[in-house]
Tab-separated table of C-alpha atoms and ligand atoms in Angstrom:
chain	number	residue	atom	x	y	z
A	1	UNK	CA	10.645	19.110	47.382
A	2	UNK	CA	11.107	17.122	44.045
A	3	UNK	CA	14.222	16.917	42.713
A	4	UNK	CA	16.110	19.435	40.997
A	5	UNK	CA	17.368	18.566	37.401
A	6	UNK	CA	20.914	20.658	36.537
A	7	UNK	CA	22.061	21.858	32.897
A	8	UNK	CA	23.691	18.990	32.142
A	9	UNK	CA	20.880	16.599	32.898
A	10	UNK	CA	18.213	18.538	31.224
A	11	UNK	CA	19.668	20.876	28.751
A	12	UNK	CA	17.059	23.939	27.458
A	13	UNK	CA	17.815	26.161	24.421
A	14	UNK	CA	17.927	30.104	25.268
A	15	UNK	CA	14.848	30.601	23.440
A	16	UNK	CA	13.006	28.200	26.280
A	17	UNK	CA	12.885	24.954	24.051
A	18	UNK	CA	14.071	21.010	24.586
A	19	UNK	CA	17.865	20.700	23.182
A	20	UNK	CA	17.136	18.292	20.762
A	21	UNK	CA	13.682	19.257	19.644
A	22	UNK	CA	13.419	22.886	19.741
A	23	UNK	CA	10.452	22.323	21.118
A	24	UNK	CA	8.706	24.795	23.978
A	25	UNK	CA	6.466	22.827	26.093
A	26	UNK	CA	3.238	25.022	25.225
A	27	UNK	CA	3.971	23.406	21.696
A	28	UNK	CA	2.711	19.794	23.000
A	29	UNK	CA	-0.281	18.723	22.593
A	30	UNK	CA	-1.162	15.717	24.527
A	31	UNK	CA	-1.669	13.441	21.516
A	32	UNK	CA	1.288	12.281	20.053
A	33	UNK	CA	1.964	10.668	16.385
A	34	UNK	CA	5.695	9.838	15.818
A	35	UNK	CA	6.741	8.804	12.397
A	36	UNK	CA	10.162	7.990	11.309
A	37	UNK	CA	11.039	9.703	8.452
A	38	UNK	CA	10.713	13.608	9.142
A	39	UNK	CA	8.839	13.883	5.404
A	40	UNK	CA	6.052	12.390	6.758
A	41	UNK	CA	5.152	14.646	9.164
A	42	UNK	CA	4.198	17.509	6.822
A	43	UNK	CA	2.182	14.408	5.075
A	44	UNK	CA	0.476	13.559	8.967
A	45	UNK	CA	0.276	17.272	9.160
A	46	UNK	CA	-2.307	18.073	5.548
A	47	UNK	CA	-4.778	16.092	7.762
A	48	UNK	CA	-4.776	18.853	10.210
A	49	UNK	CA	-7.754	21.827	9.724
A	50	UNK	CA	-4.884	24.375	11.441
A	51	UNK	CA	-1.474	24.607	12.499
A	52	UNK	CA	0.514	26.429	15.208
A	53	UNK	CA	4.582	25.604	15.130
A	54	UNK	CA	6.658	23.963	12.149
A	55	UNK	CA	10.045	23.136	13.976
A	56	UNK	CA	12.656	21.335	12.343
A	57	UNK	CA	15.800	20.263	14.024
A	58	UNK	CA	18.571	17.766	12.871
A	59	UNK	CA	16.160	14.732	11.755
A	60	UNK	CA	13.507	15.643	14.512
A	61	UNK	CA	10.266	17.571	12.622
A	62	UNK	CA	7.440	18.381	15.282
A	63	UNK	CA	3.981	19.946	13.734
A	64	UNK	CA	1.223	20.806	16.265
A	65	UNK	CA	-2.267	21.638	14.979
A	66	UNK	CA	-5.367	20.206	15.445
A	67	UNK	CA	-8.065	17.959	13.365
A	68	UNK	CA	-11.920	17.894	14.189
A	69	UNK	CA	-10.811	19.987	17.319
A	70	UNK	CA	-8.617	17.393	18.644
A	71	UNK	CA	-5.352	18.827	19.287
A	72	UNK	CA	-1.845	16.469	18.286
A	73	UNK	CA	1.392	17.055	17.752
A	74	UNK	CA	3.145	14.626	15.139
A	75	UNK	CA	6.886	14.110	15.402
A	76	UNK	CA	9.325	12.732	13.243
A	77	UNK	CA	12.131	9.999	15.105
A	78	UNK	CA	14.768	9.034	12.473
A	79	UNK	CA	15.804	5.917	12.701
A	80	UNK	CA	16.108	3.712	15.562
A	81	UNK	CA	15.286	3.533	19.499
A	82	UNK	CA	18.386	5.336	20.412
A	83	UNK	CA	16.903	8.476	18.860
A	84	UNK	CA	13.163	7.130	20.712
A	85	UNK	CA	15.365	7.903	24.037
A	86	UNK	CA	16.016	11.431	22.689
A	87	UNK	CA	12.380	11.830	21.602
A	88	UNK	CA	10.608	10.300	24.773
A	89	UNK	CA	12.952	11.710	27.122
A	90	UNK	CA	12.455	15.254	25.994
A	91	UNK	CA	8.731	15.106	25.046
A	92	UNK	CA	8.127	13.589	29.157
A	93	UNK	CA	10.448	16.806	29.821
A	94	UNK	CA	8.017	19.638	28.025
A	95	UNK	CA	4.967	17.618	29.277
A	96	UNK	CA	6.236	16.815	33.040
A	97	UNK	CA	9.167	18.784	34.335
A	98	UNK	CA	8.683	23.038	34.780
A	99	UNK	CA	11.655	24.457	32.191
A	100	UNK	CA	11.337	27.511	34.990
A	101	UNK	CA	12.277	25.980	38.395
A	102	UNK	CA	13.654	22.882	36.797
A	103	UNK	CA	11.948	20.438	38.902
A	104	UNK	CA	8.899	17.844	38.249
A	105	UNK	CA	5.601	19.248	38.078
A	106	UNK	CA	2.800	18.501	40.636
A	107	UNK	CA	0.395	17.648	38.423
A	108	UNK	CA	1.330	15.079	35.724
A	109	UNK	CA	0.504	15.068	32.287
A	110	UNK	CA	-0.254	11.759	30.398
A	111	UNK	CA	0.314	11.596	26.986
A	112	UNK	CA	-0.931	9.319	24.072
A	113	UNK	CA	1.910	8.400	21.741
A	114	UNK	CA	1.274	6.390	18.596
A	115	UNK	CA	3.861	5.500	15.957
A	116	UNK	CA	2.855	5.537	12.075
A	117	UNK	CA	5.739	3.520	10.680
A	118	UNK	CA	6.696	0.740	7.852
A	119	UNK	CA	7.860	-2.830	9.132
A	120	UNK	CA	9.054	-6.159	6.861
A	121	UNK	CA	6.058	-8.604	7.172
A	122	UNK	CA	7.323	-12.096	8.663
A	123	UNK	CA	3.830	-14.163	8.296
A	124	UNK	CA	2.178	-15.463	5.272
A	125	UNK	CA	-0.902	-13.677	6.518
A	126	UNK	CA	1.122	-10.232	6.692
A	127	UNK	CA	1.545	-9.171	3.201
A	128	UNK	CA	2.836	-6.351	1.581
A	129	UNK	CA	0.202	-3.238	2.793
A	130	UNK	CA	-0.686	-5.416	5.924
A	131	UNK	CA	-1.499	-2.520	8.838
A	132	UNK	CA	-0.322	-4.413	12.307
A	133	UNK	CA	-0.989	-2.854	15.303
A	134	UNK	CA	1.894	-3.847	18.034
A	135	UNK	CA	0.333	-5.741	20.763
A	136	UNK	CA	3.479	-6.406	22.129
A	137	UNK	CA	7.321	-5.259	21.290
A	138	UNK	CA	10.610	-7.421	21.730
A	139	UNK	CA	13.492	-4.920	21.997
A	140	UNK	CA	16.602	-6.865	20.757
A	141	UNK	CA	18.494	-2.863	20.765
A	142	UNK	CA	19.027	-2.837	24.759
A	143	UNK	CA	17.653	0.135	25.580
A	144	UNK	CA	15.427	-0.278	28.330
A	145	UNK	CA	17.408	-2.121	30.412
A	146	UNK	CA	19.426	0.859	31.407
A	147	UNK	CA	16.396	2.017	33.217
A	148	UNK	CA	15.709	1.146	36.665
A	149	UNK	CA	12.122	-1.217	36.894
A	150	UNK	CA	12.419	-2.501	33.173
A	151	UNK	CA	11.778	-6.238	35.221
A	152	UNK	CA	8.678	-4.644	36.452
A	153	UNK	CA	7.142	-3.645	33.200
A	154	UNK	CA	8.569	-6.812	30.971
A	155	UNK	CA	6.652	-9.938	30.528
A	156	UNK	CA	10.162	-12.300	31.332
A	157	UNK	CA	8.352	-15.637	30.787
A	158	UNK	CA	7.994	-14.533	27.288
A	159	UNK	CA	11.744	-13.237	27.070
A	160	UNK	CA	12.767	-16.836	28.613
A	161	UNK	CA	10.573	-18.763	26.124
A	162	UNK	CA	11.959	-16.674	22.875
A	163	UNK	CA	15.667	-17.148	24.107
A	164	UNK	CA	15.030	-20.807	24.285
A	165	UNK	CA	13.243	-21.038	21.062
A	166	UNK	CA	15.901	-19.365	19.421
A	167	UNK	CA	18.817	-21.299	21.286
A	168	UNK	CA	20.577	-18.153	21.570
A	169	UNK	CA	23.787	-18.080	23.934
A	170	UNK	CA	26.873	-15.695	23.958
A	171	UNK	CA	26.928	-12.267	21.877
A	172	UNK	CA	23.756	-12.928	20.344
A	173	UNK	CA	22.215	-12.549	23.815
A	174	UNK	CA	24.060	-9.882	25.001
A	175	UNK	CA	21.841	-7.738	25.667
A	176	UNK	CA	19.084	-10.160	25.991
A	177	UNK	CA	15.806	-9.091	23.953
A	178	UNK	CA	13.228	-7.365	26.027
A	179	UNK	CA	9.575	-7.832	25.833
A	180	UNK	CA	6.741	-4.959	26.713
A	181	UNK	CA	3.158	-4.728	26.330
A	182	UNK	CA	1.679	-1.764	24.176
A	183	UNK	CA	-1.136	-0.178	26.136
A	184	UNK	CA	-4.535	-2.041	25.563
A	185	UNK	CA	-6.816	0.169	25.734
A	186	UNK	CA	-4.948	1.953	22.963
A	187	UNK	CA	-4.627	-0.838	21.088
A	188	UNK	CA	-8.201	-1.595	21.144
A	189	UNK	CA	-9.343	1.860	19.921
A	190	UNK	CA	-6.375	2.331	17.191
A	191	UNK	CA	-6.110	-1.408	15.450
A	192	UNK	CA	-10.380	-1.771	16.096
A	193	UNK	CA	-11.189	-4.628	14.177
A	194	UNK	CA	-9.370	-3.547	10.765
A	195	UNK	CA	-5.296	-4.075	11.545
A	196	UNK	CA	-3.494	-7.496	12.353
A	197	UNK	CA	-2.572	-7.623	15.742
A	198	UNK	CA	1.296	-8.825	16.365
A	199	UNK	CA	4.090	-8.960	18.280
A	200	UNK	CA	6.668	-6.750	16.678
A	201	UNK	CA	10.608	-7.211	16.781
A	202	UNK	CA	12.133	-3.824	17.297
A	203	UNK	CA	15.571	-4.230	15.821
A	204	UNK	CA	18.895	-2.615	16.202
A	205	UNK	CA	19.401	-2.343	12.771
A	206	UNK	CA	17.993	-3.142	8.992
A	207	UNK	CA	19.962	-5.251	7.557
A	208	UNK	CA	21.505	-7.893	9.615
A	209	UNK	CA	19.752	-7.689	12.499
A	210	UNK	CA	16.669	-8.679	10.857
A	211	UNK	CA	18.354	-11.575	9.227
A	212	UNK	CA	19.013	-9.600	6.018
A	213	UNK	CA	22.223	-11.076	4.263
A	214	UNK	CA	23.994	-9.004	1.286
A	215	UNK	CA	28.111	-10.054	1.463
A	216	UNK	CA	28.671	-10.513	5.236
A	217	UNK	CA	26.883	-13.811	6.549
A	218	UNK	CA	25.298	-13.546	9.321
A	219	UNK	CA	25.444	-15.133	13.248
A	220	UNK	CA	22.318	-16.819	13.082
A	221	UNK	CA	21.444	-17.692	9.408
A	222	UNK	CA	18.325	-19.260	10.729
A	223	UNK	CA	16.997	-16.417	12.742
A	224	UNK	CA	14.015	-15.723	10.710
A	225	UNK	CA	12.645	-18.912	10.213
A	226	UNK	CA	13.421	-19.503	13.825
A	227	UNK	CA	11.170	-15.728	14.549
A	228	UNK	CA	8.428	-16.874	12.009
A	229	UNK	CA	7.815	-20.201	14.178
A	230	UNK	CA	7.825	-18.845	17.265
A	231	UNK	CA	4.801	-19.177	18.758
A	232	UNK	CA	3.420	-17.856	22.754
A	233	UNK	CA	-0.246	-18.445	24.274
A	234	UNK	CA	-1.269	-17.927	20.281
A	235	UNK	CA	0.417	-15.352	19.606
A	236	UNK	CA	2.842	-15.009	16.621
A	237	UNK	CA	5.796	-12.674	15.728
A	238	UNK	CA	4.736	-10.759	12.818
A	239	UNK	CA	7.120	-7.602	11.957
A	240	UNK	CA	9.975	-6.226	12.202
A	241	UNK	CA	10.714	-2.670	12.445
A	242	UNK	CA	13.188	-0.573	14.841
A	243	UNK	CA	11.371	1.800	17.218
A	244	UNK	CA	8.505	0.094	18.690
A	245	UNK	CA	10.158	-1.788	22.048
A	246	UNK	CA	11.511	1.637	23.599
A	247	UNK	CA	8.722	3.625	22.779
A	248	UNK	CA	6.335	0.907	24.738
A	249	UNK	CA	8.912	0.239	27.123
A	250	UNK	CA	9.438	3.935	28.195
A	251	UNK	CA	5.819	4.908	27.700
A	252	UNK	CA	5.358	2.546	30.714
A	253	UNK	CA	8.106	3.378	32.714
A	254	UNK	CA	6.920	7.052	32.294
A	255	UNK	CA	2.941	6.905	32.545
A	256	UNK	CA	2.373	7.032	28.979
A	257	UNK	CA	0.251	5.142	27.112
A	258	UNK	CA	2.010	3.818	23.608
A	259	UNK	CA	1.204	1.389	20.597
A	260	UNK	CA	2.892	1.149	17.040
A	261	UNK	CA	1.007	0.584	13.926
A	262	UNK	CA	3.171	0.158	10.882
A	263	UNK	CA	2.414	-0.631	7.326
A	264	UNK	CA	4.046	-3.408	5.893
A	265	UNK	CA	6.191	-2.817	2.881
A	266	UNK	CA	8.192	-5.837	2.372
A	267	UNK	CA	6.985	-9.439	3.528
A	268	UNK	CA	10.312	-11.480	3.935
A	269	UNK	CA	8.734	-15.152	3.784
A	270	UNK	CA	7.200	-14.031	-0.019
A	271	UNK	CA	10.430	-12.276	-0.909
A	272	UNK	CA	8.216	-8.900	-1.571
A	273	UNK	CA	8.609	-5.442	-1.387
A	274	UNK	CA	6.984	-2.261	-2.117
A	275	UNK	CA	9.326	0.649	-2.701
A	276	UNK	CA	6.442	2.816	-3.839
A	277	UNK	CA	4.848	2.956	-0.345
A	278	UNK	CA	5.132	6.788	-0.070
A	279	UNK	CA	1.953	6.966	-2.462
A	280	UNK	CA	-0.110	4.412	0.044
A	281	UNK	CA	0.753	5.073	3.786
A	282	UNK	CA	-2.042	7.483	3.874
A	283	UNK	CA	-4.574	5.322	4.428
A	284	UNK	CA	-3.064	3.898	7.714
A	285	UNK	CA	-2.796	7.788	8.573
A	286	UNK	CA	-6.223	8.516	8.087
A	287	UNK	CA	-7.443	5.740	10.556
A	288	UNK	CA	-4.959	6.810	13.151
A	289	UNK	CA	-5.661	10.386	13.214
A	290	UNK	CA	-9.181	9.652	13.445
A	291	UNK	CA	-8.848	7.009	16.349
A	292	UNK	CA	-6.214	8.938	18.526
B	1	R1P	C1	13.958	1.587	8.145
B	1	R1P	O1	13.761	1.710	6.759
B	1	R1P	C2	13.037	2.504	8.918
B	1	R1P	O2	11.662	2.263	8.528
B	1	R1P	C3	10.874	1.841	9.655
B	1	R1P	C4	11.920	1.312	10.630
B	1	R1P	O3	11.404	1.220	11.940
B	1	R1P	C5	13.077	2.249	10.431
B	1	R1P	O4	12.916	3.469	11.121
B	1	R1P	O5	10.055	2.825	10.223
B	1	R1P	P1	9.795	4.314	9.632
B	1	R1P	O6	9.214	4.139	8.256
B	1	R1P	O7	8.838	4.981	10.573
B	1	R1P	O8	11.137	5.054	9.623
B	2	URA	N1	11.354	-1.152	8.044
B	2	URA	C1	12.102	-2.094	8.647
B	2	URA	O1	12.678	-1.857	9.730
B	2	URA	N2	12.215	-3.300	8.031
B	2	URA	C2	11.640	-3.579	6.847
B	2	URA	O2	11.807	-4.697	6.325
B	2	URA	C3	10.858	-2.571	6.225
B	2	URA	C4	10.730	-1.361	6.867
């Protein structure tokens, strides 16, 4: 008999929805587009020819409807990969687990997850309105190592070769960044032949933790230029946003398949930034809905 999952571990609504989303599971579809800020989701949503649940809750927005007869759902995160544990963890729930008996189903559901997000650029050749599709994420937030096989699904010769680049020892490493393939066969049909493909740092914050200084200096004041030259079999770092490693890393721990595409909107070798982006991220939802 599969295991039985109490109140306390899986906590459902009276009305029948996920605590945190509000979400019933006949509300998922089983394409997924997660966004950060919940005001674009209405903005994912005008793509769609018809609609069937608006549900807002705290900074988590989920729309279901469908475009050209493909059914998605498009949720908004917030900010970071502690609210991706919220979001991932409760979305495998409605998909996976029966809200009736409270144990997994027989049958499981895969889902396709992609993130529409913004990201700083960190190459010359990812300017300002770049799209980069995440071929892989490094997680420097911590997440996924609270999860039992996150050595399984990490690529550790590329975590080893980063740490040494960087010459990071101490706090800085504490916990050590993470590394996790996106899903390739996503990656080939959402990035095609149109969006840079990168390795993305997820990070656990905006400002310092991706080497931004305002008053307070920083650990490593050569972080970024130490990021920007890494370099493994060809493959560069080029963004920085702060989802993208535990949405991968939990996609594969849970049988999901998961990329990120962001836009970028600041590149921080050129000292640029867009603050207008608002106006042009539609473009890099138009290719996504279509490709999902
Ligand atoms: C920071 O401004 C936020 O923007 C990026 C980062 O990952 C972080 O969530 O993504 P979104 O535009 O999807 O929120
Ligand atoms: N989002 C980020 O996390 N970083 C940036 O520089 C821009 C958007």
């Amino acid at each position: 008999m599969n295991k039985y999952f109490a109140p306390s571990e899986l906590i459902i609504n009276e009305d029948g929805s996920i605590f945190h989303l509000h979400v019933k599971p006949e509300q998922l579809a089983d394409k997924v587009i997660l966004v950060g800020d919940p005001g674009r989701a209405p903005v994912v949503a005008a793509h769609f020819d018809t609609q069937e649940c608006d549900i807002s809750s705290r900074e988590f927005r989920t729309i279901t409807g469908t475009h050209k007869g493909k059914r998605i759902t498009v949720v908004s995160t917030g900010i970071g990969c502690d609210n991706i544990d919220i979001v991932m963890n409760e979305l495998d729930a409605l998909a996976n687990i029966d809200f009736n008996s409270r144990r997994e189903k027989a049958k499981l559901r895969s889902l396709e997850l992609v993130r529409i997000g913004t990201c700083g650029g960190l190459q010359p050749y990812t300017p300002v309105g770049t799209f980069i599709c995440s071929v892989k994420s490094i997680g420097f937030d911590g997440l996924l190592n609270f999860y039992e096989g996150r050595n399984a699904v990490c690529d550790l010769p590329l975590e080893r070769a980063l740490l040494n680049h960087l010459g990071w020892s101490g706090n800085l490493c504490a916990p050590a960044p993470y590394v996790i393939d996106a899903h390739p066969e996503l990656i080939e049909r959402i990035a095609a032949d149109d969006m840079v493909r990168g390795i993305t740092v997820a990070c656990g914050g905006f400002f310092g933790p991706q080497g931004r200084q305002l008053r307070i200096p920083l650990a490593d004041p050569r972080q970024n230029e130490k990021i920007e030259s890494f370099s493994y079999n060809g493959l560069q770092i080029t963004n920085f946003e702060m989802e993208s490693s535990a949405l991968a890393g939990l996609a594969r721990l849970m049988g999901h398949k998961a990329t990120t595409c962001c836009m970028v909107i600041a590149n921080r070798v050129a000292g640029e930034a867009d603050p207008s982006y608002k106006n042009k991220i539609d473009d890099l939802i138009q290719l996504v809905i279509d490709r999902i």
